[in-house]
């Protein structure tokens, strides 16, 4: 049996998979997130011992930045 897609779900899919050109305001937000995340990544590399956990932390940070950017892009 197939589940019907609700209008809200369809709107969400349409929003997620549509190109959202950046506005000047969104570019400012992206730059803010990236610059602060880059500082945190530098801290992790400089202060946290090399380990699988450090690698996981950096990957998580990268994923977090991507999720934030998606949230900004899709409002």
mmCIF file of C-alpha atoms in Angstrom:
data_model
loop_
_atom_site.group_PDB
_atom_site.id
_atom_site.type_symbol
_atom_site.label_atom_id
_atom_site.label_comp_id
_atom_site.label_asym_id
_atom_site.label_seq_id
_atom_site.Cartn_x
_atom_site.Cartn_y
_atom_site.Cartn_z
ATOM 1 C CA UNK A 1 0.000 0.000 0.000
ATOM 2 C CA UNK A 2 1.337 3.418 -0.911
ATOM 3 C CA UNK A 3 1.168 6.389 1.409
ATOM 4 C CA UNK A 4 -0.241 9.492 -0.257
ATOM 5 C CA UNK A 5 1.918 12.593 -0.105
ATOM 6 C CA UNK A 6 0.252 15.418 1.766
ATOM 7 C CA UNK A 7 0.226 18.958 0.347
ATOM 8 C CA UNK A 8 2.601 20.042 3.146
ATOM 9 C CA UNK A 9 5.011 17.218 2.321
ATOM 10 C CA UNK A 10 4.892 18.096 -1.381
ATOM 11 C CA UNK A 11 5.620 21.754 -0.595
ATOM 12 C CA UNK A 12 8.576 20.702 1.565
ATOM 13 C CA UNK A 13 9.970 18.468 -1.194
ATOM 14 C CA UNK A 14 9.506 21.225 -3.767
ATOM 15 C CA UNK A 15 11.360 23.641 -1.494
ATOM 16 C CA UNK A 16 14.213 21.233 -0.718
ATOM 17 C CA UNK A 17 14.886 20.352 -4.329
ATOM 18 C CA UNK A 18 14.616 23.796 -5.869
ATOM 19 C CA UNK A 19 17.592 26.056 -6.490
ATOM 20 C CA UNK A 20 17.492 29.059 -4.190
ATOM 21 C CA UNK A 21 19.808 31.772 -5.510
ATOM 22 C CA UNK A 22 21.526 33.514 -2.617
ATOM 23 C CA UNK A 23 20.441 37.002 -1.714
ATOM 24 C CA UNK A 24 22.953 39.470 -0.287
ATOM 25 C CA UNK A 25 21.477 38.805 3.175
ATOM 26 C CA UNK A 26 21.846 35.033 2.773
ATOM 27 C CA UNK A 27 25.414 35.413 1.521
ATOM 28 C CA UNK A 28 26.188 37.338 4.696
ATOM 29 C CA UNK A 29 24.652 34.550 6.774
ATOM 30 C CA UNK A 30 26.588 31.845 4.880
ATOM 31 C CA UNK A 31 29.839 33.752 5.368
ATOM 32 C CA UNK A 32 29.159 34.201 9.084
ATOM 33 C CA UNK A 33 28.490 30.492 9.571
ATOM 34 C CA UNK A 34 31.505 29.426 7.521
ATOM 35 C CA UNK A 35 33.960 31.812 9.154
ATOM 36 C CA UNK A 36 32.928 30.836 12.682
ATOM 37 C CA UNK A 37 32.879 27.150 11.818
ATOM 38 C CA UNK A 38 36.329 27.465 10.275
ATOM 39 C CA UNK A 39 37.603 28.943 13.536
ATOM 40 C CA UNK A 40 36.115 26.060 15.477
ATOM 41 C CA UNK A 41 37.678 23.559 13.060
ATOM 42 C CA UNK A 42 41.066 25.243 13.519
ATOM 43 C CA UNK A 43 40.657 24.979 17.280
ATOM 44 C CA UNK A 44 39.818 21.273 17.024
ATOM 45 C CA UNK A 45 42.854 20.616 14.830
ATOM 46 C CA UNK A 46 45.174 22.602 17.096
ATOM 47 C CA UNK A 47 43.927 21.512 20.512
ATOM 48 C CA UNK A 48 42.294 18.093 20.232
ATOM 49 C CA UNK A 49 44.517 15.000 20.058
ATOM 50 C CA UNK A 50 44.486 13.131 16.754
ATOM 51 C CA UNK A 51 41.911 10.397 17.059
ATOM 52 C CA UNK A 52 38.842 8.889 15.490
ATOM 53 C CA UNK A 53 36.783 11.178 17.710
ATOM 54 C CA UNK A 54 38.559 14.278 16.385
ATOM 55 C CA UNK A 55 37.848 13.110 12.840
ATOM 56 C CA UNK A 56 34.217 12.459 13.763
ATOM 57 C CA UNK A 57 33.947 15.912 15.328
ATOM 58 C CA UNK A 58 35.235 17.582 12.173
ATOM 59 C CA UNK A 59 32.873 15.565 9.999
ATOM 60 C CA UNK A 60 29.999 16.478 12.288
ATOM 61 C CA UNK A 61 30.959 20.130 12.113
ATOM 62 C CA UNK A 62 31.016 19.954 8.322
ATOM 63 C CA UNK A 63 27.586 18.298 8.310
ATOM 64 C CA UNK A 64 26.282 20.933 10.687
ATOM 65 C CA UNK A 65 27.470 23.728 8.396
ATOM 66 C CA UNK A 66 25.744 22.041 5.460
ATOM 67 C CA UNK A 67 22.496 21.693 7.434
ATOM 68 C CA UNK A 68 22.639 25.342 8.520
ATOM 69 C CA UNK A 69 23.235 26.429 4.925
ATOM 70 C CA UNK A 70 20.279 24.338 3.795
ATOM 71 C CA UNK A 71 18.106 25.915 6.470
ATOM 72 C CA UNK A 72 19.187 29.392 5.360
ATOM 73 C CA UNK A 73 18.637 28.591 1.672
ATOM 74 C CA UNK A 74 15.202 27.039 2.174
ATOM 75 C CA UNK A 75 14.035 29.530 4.785
#
